[in-house]
Amino acid sequence: MSLLSVDEALSRILDGVSPTGTETIPIQSALRRTLAEPVLSQRTQPPFDTSAMDGYAVRAEDVTILPKALKLVGRSVAGKRFEGVIGSAEATRIFTGAPLPEGADTIIIQENTRETGGTVEVLEGSTDRGQFVRRRGLDFGAGQQLLSEGTILLPRHIAVAAAGNNGSIVVRRKPRVAILSTGDELVPPGHAPGIDQIVASNGVAIAALVNAAGGEAVDIGIVRDTTEALHSALDRVFEEEPDVLITSGGASVGEHDLVQGVMTERGLELGFWRIAMRPGKPLMFGRLDHMRFIGLPGNPVSSLVCSRLFLWPLLKALLGHEPERQMEEARLAAPLPANDRRQDYMRGVFTDCGHTVTPFDKQDSSMLSTLAKADCLIIRPPHAPPAAAGESVPVLRLDF
Ligand code: AMP
Ligand code: MG
């Protein structure tokens, strides 16, 4: 039986995805959201000529020969300008961010002056016309585009949007991802597992990955391995109207692997089941109305690696982002044997100051400790011949 390739599986998952709708949110909540529209400036910045230093506002022509005494006629401070006009041989005190008084064209820094009574004496230093004046519109003008559609907002983007007086912005609605963890053996983290039970890690890990990718995770929790329990969990899922449903476990061929059967009863249009990859062979994908469904294997490393390879790009597509090119190259520190028909994703660490990559000896898909320690996944294409130490191999840097 020929299995679907990883690339083909991903392109089927992404086929026909259109971005989520938009919503307007306060700028205070914008971190890591995706802009659905460009952000324009609502005003010019700075809105007036302003001083970049604490000092004195003068006319350059008055201070060509130093030292020179000027008459102090007022003060301009940030938030309250000097209302008058500076005339010949006059100056005002001025502070950073204060509007440049009419008539003045230059700032003399405080350190180069001496103030006595109503006079300031310019003693030394540069007096170049326009120095330390930030011209109106130096940063940006009203109506100017500050940020483009599709930007994932980081603190620096939020800063410029706010400076442009945007109290709210239009972003993509977060794709909603319902997560359902199947298994009679599972208890939530932090509870006392009974005999023969294990702690469920997939749900919390996938939820974290969803949130990191810009989605909104709705963790439905642990579901027992019965068709009734699955059906009632799915009732809750449909109430949430998710864009994506993720199940973990129960995707294989055992008699407790009920996910596919129950999903089919609910109207699933199966896209594929099982792909040529390790870890993660029993991956399942389908659609139910507008909802996309990914059935992940229960093995923790498989479920998380498959989430990164398939769910992450799906969320990015739902947020309107172009597919990322994510592969890098690294040199093997140790030889690898020939590969079989499944594309292999081997956990590895960067060694020799990042010049080489060393795969872990054990690659069992249950072993989360090595996934946590790994820097990357070494990708071994199907039927790859043996690879010698020093050979260059594709790697996917672990960013989750
Ligand atoms: P399954 O795909 O249901 O056959 O599960 C495969 C393996 O993954 C079994 O050893 C399960 O105990 C384990 N497993 C299933 N679900 C989880 C989970 N949510 N967290 C951690 N391990 C799990
Ligand atoms: Mg199971």
Coordinates of C-alpha atoms and ligand atoms in Angstrom, one line a residue:
M1 CA 0.0 0.0 0.0
S2 CA 1.4 3.4 -0.9
L3 CA 1.2 6.1 1.7
L4 CA 0.6 9.7 1.1
S5 CA 3.7 11.9 1.3
V6 CA 4.1 14.6 3.9
D7 CA 4.0 17.4 1.3
E8 CA 0.9 16.0 -0.4
A9 CA -0.8 15.6 3.0
L10 CA 0.0 19.3 3.9
S11 CA -1.3 20.6 0.5
R12 CA -4.6 18.7 1.0
I13 CA -5.0 20.2 4.4
L14 CA -4.3 23.7 3.1
D15 CA -6.4 23.2 0.0
G16 CA -9.1 25.9 -0.3
V17 CA -8.4 27.5 3.1
S18 CA -9.6 31.1 3.2
P19 CA -8.6 33.6 5.9
T20 CA -10.9 34.1 8.9
G21 CA -13.0 37.2 9.2
T22 CA -11.9 40.4 10.8
E23 CA -12.5 42.1 14.1
T24 CA -11.6 45.5 15.6
I25 CA -9.7 45.3 18.9
P26 CA -8.1 47.9 21.2
I27 CA -4.4 48.5 20.6
Q28 CA -3.7 47.4 24.1
S29 CA -4.7 43.8 23.1
A30 CA -2.8 43.7 19.8
L31 CA 0.3 41.7 20.8
R32 CA 0.9 38.9 18.2
R33 CA -2.4 39.5 16.4
T34 CA -2.3 39.7 12.6
L35 CA -3.3 42.9 10.9
A36 CA -6.2 42.4 8.5
E37 CA -5.8 45.9 7.1
P38 CA -2.9 48.3 6.8
V39 CA -2.5 50.7 9.7
L40 CA -2.4 54.4 8.6
S41 CA -1.3 57.3 10.7
Q42 CA -4.1 59.5 11.9
R43 CA -1.7 62.4 12.4
T44 CA 1.7 63.9 11.6
Q45 CA 4.5 63.1 14.0
P46 CA 6.0 65.2 15.4
P47 CA 3.0 67.5 14.9
F48 CA 5.1 70.6 15.2
D49 CA 8.8 71.5 15.1
T50 CA 10.2 70.4 18.4
S51 CA 13.4 70.5 20.4
A52 CA 15.5 67.3 20.7
M53 CA 17.4 68.7 23.7
D54 CA 17.2 70.7 26.9
G55 CA 18.6 74.1 26.2
Y56 CA 17.7 77.4 24.5
A57 CA 15.8 78.2 21.3
V58 CA 17.6 80.9 19.3
R59 CA 18.0 82.3 15.8
A60 CA 21.2 80.9 14.2
E61 CA 22.1 84.3 12.7
D62 CA 22.4 85.8 16.3
V63 CA 25.0 83.3 17.4
T64 CA 27.6 83.2 14.6
I65 CA 30.2 84.8 16.8
L66 CA 30.7 83.5 20.4
P67 CA 30.4 84.2 23.2
K68 CA 27.1 86.0 22.7
A69 CA 24.5 87.2 25.2
L70 CA 20.8 86.8 24.3
K71 CA 17.7 88.2 26.1
L72 CA 15.5 85.5 27.6
V73 CA 11.9 86.2 26.7
G74 CA 10.1 83.0 27.9
R75 CA 9.9 79.3 28.2
S76 CA 8.7 76.5 26.0
V77 CA 8.1 73.2 27.8
A78 CA 6.7 69.8 26.6
G79 CA 2.9 70.3 26.6
K80 CA 3.0 74.1 26.7
R81 CA 4.5 76.2 24.0
F82 CA 5.9 79.8 24.2
E83 CA 3.2 81.8 22.6
G84 CA 5.3 84.8 21.5
V85 CA 7.8 85.3 18.6
I86 CA 11.5 85.4 19.2
G87 CA 13.1 88.5 17.8
S88 CA 16.7 89.6 17.1
A89 CA 19.2 88.7 19.9
E90 CA 16.4 86.9 21.9
A91 CA 16.1 83.3 23.1
T92 CA 13.7 81.1 25.2
R93 CA 14.4 78.4 27.6
I94 CA 13.3 75.1 25.9
F95 CA 13.1 71.4 26.9
T96 CA 13.0 68.1 25.0
G97 CA 9.7 67.7 23.2
A98 CA 8.7 71.3 23.6
P99 CA 7.5 73.2 20.4
L100 CA 10.1 75.4 18.8
P101 CA 9.0 79.0 19.3
E102 CA 8.1 81.1 16.2
G103 CA 11.2 83.0 15.0
A104 CA 13.7 80.5 16.5
D105 CA 15.4 78.0 14.2
T106 CA 18.1 76.4 16.3
I107 CA 18.7 74.8 19.7
I108 CA 21.7 75.5 21.8
I109 CA 22.3 72.8 24.3
Q110 CA 22.2 73.8 28.0
E111 CA 25.8 72.6 28.6
N112 CA 27.2 75.3 26.3
T113 CA 25.5 78.2 28.1
R114 CA 25.4 80.2 31.3
E115 CA 22.1 81.8 32.5
T116 CA 22.1 84.9 34.6
G117 CA 19.1 86.9 35.4
G118 CA 17.1 87.5 32.3
T119 CA 20.0 86.7 30.0
V120 CA 21.6 83.6 28.5
E121 CA 25.1 83.6 27.4
V122 CA 26.0 81.2 24.6
L123 CA 29.6 80.3 25.4
E124 CA 30.9 77.7 22.9
G125 CA 30.0 74.7 20.8
S126 CA 28.1 74.2 17.6
T127 CA 25.5 76.8 16.5
D128 CA 24.6 75.2 13.2
R129 CA 21.2 76.4 11.9
G130 CA 18.5 73.8 12.6
Q131 CA 20.6 71.7 15.0
F132 CA 18.6 69.7 17.6
V133 CA 15.3 70.6 15.9
R134 CA 13.0 67.8 15.0
R135 CA 11.0 69.0 12.0
R136 CA 7.3 68.5 11.9
G137 CA 6.6 65.2 10.2
L138 CA 10.2 63.9 10.7
D139 CA 8.8 60.5 11.7
F140 CA 5.6 60.2 9.6
G141 CA 2.9 62.2 8.0
A142 CA -0.9 62.0 8.5
G143 CA -2.4 59.3 6.2
Q144 CA 0.9 57.6 5.8
Q145 CA 0.9 53.8 5.9
L146 CA 2.8 52.7 9.1
L147 CA 2.2 48.9 8.9
S148 CA 1.1 46.6 6.2
E149 CA -1.7 44.0 6.2
G150 CA -0.5 40.6 7.5
T151 CA 2.0 42.1 10.0
I152 CA 2.1 40.0 13.2
L153 CA 2.1 42.7 15.8
L154 CA 5.2 42.9 18.0
P155 CA 5.8 45.6 20.6
R156 CA 7.6 47.9 18.1
H157 CA 4.6 47.7 15.7
I158 CA 2.2 48.5 18.5
A159 CA 4.3 51.5 19.4
V160 CA 4.1 53.1 15.9
A161 CA 0.4 52.3 15.6
A162 CA -0.3 53.9 18.9
A163 CA 2.0 56.9 18.1
G164 CA -0.1 57.4 14.9
N165 CA -3.2 57.7 17.3
N166 CA -4.8 54.4 16.4
G167 CA -6.7 53.4 19.5
S168 CA -8.0 50.3 17.8
I169 CA -6.9 48.2 14.9
V170 CA -8.5 45.6 12.5
V171 CA -7.1 42.1 12.9
R172 CA -7.9 38.6 11.7
R173 CA -10.2 36.7 14.0
K174 CA -8.2 34.1 15.9
P175 CA -8.9 30.7 14.3
R176 CA -10.7 28.6 16.9
V177 CA -9.3 25.1 17.5
A178 CA -11.2 22.6 19.6
I179 CA -8.9 19.9 21.2
L180 CA -10.1 16.6 22.3
S181 CA -7.9 14.0 24.0
T182 CA -9.1 10.5 23.8
G183 CA -7.9 7.7 26.1
D184 CA -9.2 5.6 29.0
E185 CA -5.8 5.8 30.6
L186 CA -5.6 9.6 30.8
V187 CA -5.7 12.0 33.7
P188 CA -5.1 15.7 33.6
P189 CA -1.7 17.0 34.7
G190 CA -1.5 17.7 38.4
H191 CA -4.0 15.0 39.4
A192 CA -3.2 11.7 41.1
P193 CA -3.1 9.0 38.4
G194 CA -4.7 5.7 39.3
I195 CA -3.0 2.4 38.7
D196 CA -2.4 1.9 34.9
Q197 CA -3.1 5.6 34.2
I198 CA -0.8 8.1 32.6
V199 CA -0.8 11.9 32.6
A200 CA -2.3 13.5 29.5
S201 CA 0.2 15.9 28.0
N202 CA -1.1 16.3 24.5
G203 CA -4.0 18.5 25.1
V204 CA -2.1 21.2 27.0
A205 CA 0.8 21.0 24.6
I206 CA -1.4 21.4 21.5
A207 CA -3.3 24.2 23.1
A208 CA 0.0 26.0 23.8
L209 CA 1.0 25.5 20.2
V210 CA -2.3 26.8 18.9
N211 CA -2.0 29.9 21.0
A212 CA 1.7 30.4 20.0
A213 CA 0.6 30.2 16.3
G214 CA -2.0 32.9 16.8
G215 CA -5.1 30.7 17.3
E216 CA -7.5 30.3 20.1
A217 CA -7.5 26.9 21.8
V218 CA -10.6 25.5 23.2
D219 CA -9.6 22.4 25.2
I220 CA -12.6 20.1 25.5
G221 CA -10.5 17.8 27.8
I222 CA -10.2 14.1 28.1
V223 CA -12.7 11.7 26.5
R224 CA -13.1 8.1 27.3
D225 CA -12.7 5.4 24.6
T226 CA -16.4 4.8 24.0
T227 CA -18.5 5.9 21.1
E228 CA -21.0 7.5 23.5
A229 CA -18.4 9.6 25.2
L230 CA -16.9 10.6 21.9
H231 CA -20.3 11.6 20.5
S232 CA -21.2 13.7 23.6
A233 CA -17.7 15.4 23.5
L234 CA -18.4 16.2 19.8
D235 CA -21.7 17.8 20.8
R236 CA -19.7 20.2 22.9
V237 CA -17.2 20.7 20.1
F238 CA -19.9 21.7 17.6
E239 CA -21.3 24.2 20.1
E240 CA -18.0 26.0 20.1
E241 CA -18.1 26.3 16.3
P242 CA -14.4 25.8 15.8
D243 CA -12.5 26.3 12.6
V244 CA -10.5 23.3 13.3
L245 CA -11.0 20.2 15.4
I246 CA -8.0 18.3 16.7
T247 CA -8.3 14.9 18.3
S248 CA -5.4 13.1 20.0
G249 CA -5.2 9.3 20.2
G250 CA -7.6 6.7 18.9
A251 CA -6.5 7.2 15.4
S252 CA -4.9 3.8 14.7
V253 CA -6.3 0.4 14.0
G254 CA -6.9 -1.0 17.5
E255 CA -10.4 -1.8 18.8
H256 CA -10.2 1.3 21.0
D257 CA -9.4 3.5 18.1
L258 CA -12.9 4.9 17.6
V259 CA -12.3 8.4 16.3
Q260 CA -12.6 7.8 12.6
G261 CA -15.8 5.7 13.0
V262 CA -17.5 8.3 15.2
M263 CA -16.4 11.2 13.0
T264 CA -17.8 9.4 10.0
E265 CA -21.1 9.0 11.7
R266 CA -21.1 12.8 12.3
G267 CA -20.7 13.4 8.6
L268 CA -16.9 13.6 8.2
E269 CA -15.6 13.7 4.6
L270 CA -12.4 11.8 5.1
G271 CA -9.5 13.4 3.2
F272 CA -6.8 11.0 4.1
W273 CA -5.7 8.6 6.8
R274 CA -2.1 7.4 7.3
I275 CA 0.8 9.1 5.8
A276 CA 4.4 8.2 5.0
M277 CA 6.0 9.8 8.0
R278 CA 7.6 8.9 11.3
P279 CA 6.5 9.8 13.9
G280 CA 2.9 10.2 13.0
K281 CA 1.9 7.5 10.5
P282 CA -1.8 7.2 11.5
L283 CA -2.5 10.9 10.9
M284 CA -6.1 11.5 9.8
F285 CA -7.6 14.5 8.0
G286 CA -11.0 15.5 6.8
R287 CA -13.7 18.1 6.6
L288 CA -17.1 18.5 8.2
D289 CA -18.9 21.5 6.7
H290 CA -16.6 24.4 7.2
M291 CA -14.6 22.7 9.9
R292 CA -11.3 21.1 9.2
F293 CA -10.4 18.0 11.3
I294 CA -7.0 16.6 12.1
G295 CA -6.9 13.3 14.0
L296 CA -3.5 13.0 15.6
P297 CA -1.9 9.9 16.9
G298 CA -1.7 9.7 20.7
N299 CA 2.0 9.2 21.1
P300 CA 3.1 12.5 22.5
V301 CA 6.0 13.2 20.2
S302 CA 4.0 12.2 17.1
S303 CA 1.1 14.4 18.2
L304 CA 3.3 17.5 18.8
V305 CA 5.5 17.0 15.7
C306 CA 2.4 16.5 13.5
S307 CA 0.8 19.6 15.1
R308 CA 3.9 21.6 14.1
L309 CA 4.0 20.2 10.6
F310 CA 0.3 20.4 9.8
L311 CA -1.7 22.4 12.3
W312 CA 0.7 25.2 12.5
P313 CA 0.7 25.9 8.7
L314 CA -3.1 25.5 8.7
L315 CA -3.4 28.2 11.4
K316 CA -1.0 30.5 9.5
A317 CA -3.1 30.0 6.4
L318 CA -6.3 30.8 8.3
L319 CA -4.6 34.0 9.5
G320 CA -3.9 34.9 5.9
H321 CA -0.1 34.3 5.9
E322 CA 1.8 32.9 3.0
P323 CA 3.4 29.5 3.6
E324 CA 6.8 29.9 5.3
R325 CA 9.9 28.2 4.0
Q326 CA 11.1 26.6 7.2
M327 CA 14.0 24.2 6.2
E328 CA 17.6 24.8 7.0
E329 CA 20.7 22.7 6.5
A330 CA 23.1 21.2 9.1
R331 CA 26.0 18.8 8.9
L332 CA 25.6 15.5 10.6
A333 CA 28.0 14.8 13.5
A334 CA 27.3 11.1 13.3
P335 CA 26.3 8.8 10.4
L336 CA 22.7 7.8 9.8
P337 CA 21.5 4.5 8.3
A338 CA 19.4 4.3 5.1
N339 CA 15.8 5.3 5.6
D340 CA 12.7 3.3 4.7
R341 CA 9.6 4.6 2.9
R342 CA 8.5 7.0 5.6
Q343 CA 9.8 10.5 5.9
D344 CA 11.6 10.6 9.2
Y345 CA 11.7 13.5 11.6
M346 CA 14.6 12.7 14.1
R347 CA 15.2 14.8 17.2
G348 CA 18.7 16.2 17.3
V349 CA 20.8 18.8 19.1
F350 CA 23.2 21.3 17.6
T351 CA 26.8 20.5 18.5
D352 CA 30.2 22.0 17.9
C353 CA 28.8 25.5 18.4
G354 CA 25.9 24.9 16.0
H355 CA 28.1 23.7 13.1
T356 CA 26.9 20.1 13.4
V357 CA 23.8 18.3 14.4
T358 CA 23.7 15.1 16.5
P359 CA 20.6 12.8 16.5
F360 CA 19.5 11.2 19.8
D361 CA 20.2 7.5 19.9
K362 CA 16.6 6.7 20.9
Q363 CA 13.9 8.2 18.8
D364 CA 10.8 6.5 20.3
S365 CA 7.7 8.5 19.6
S366 CA 6.7 8.4 23.3
M367 CA 9.9 10.2 24.5
L368 CA 9.1 13.8 25.3
S369 CA 12.3 14.4 27.3
T370 CA 14.4 14.3 24.1
L371 CA 11.8 16.5 22.2
A372 CA 12.2 19.0 25.0
K373 CA 16.0 18.9 24.8
A374 CA 16.1 18.9 21.0
D375 CA 17.1 21.9 18.9
C376 CA 15.8 20.6 15.6
L377 CA 14.2 17.8 13.7
I378 CA 16.5 16.1 11.2
I379 CA 14.5 15.3 8.1
R380 CA 15.2 12.1 6.3
P381 CA 13.3 11.8 3.0
P382 CA 11.8 8.4 2.1
H383 CA 14.4 5.9 0.9
A384 CA 17.3 8.2 1.7
P385 CA 20.6 6.3 1.3
P386 CA 22.9 6.1 4.4
A387 CA 24.3 9.4 5.3
A388 CA 28.0 9.8 6.5
A389 CA 29.2 12.1 9.2
G390 CA 29.8 15.5 7.8
E391 CA 27.0 15.2 5.2
S392 CA 24.6 18.1 5.0
V393 CA 21.0 17.3 5.9
P394 CA 17.8 19.3 6.0
V395 CA 16.6 20.3 9.5
L396 CA 13.6 22.0 10.9
R397 CA 14.6 24.2 13.8
L398 CA 12.3 23.7 16.8
D399 CA 10.5 26.9 17.5
F400 CA 7.7 25.5 19.6
Ligands
AMP1 P1 -3.3 5.9 20.9 O1 -3.0 6.7 19.7 O2 -4.6 6.3 21.5 O3 -3.2 4.5 20.6 O4 -2.2 6.3 21.9 C1 -0.9 6.0 21.7 C2 0.0 6.2 22.9 O5 -0.1 7.6 23.3 C3 -0.5 5.5 24.1 O6 0.7 5.0 24.8 C4 -1.2 6.5 24.9 O7 -1.2 6.2 26.3 C5 -0.5 7.7 24.6 N1 -1.3 8.9 24.7 C6 -2.6 9.0 24.2 N2 -3.1 10.2 24.5 C7 -2.2 10.9 25.2 C8 -2.1 12.2 25.8 N3 -3.2 13.0 25.6 N4 -1.0 12.5 26.5 C9 0.0 11.7 26.6 N5 0.0 10.5 26.0 C10 -1.0 10.0 25.3
MG2 MG -5.9 5.6 22.9

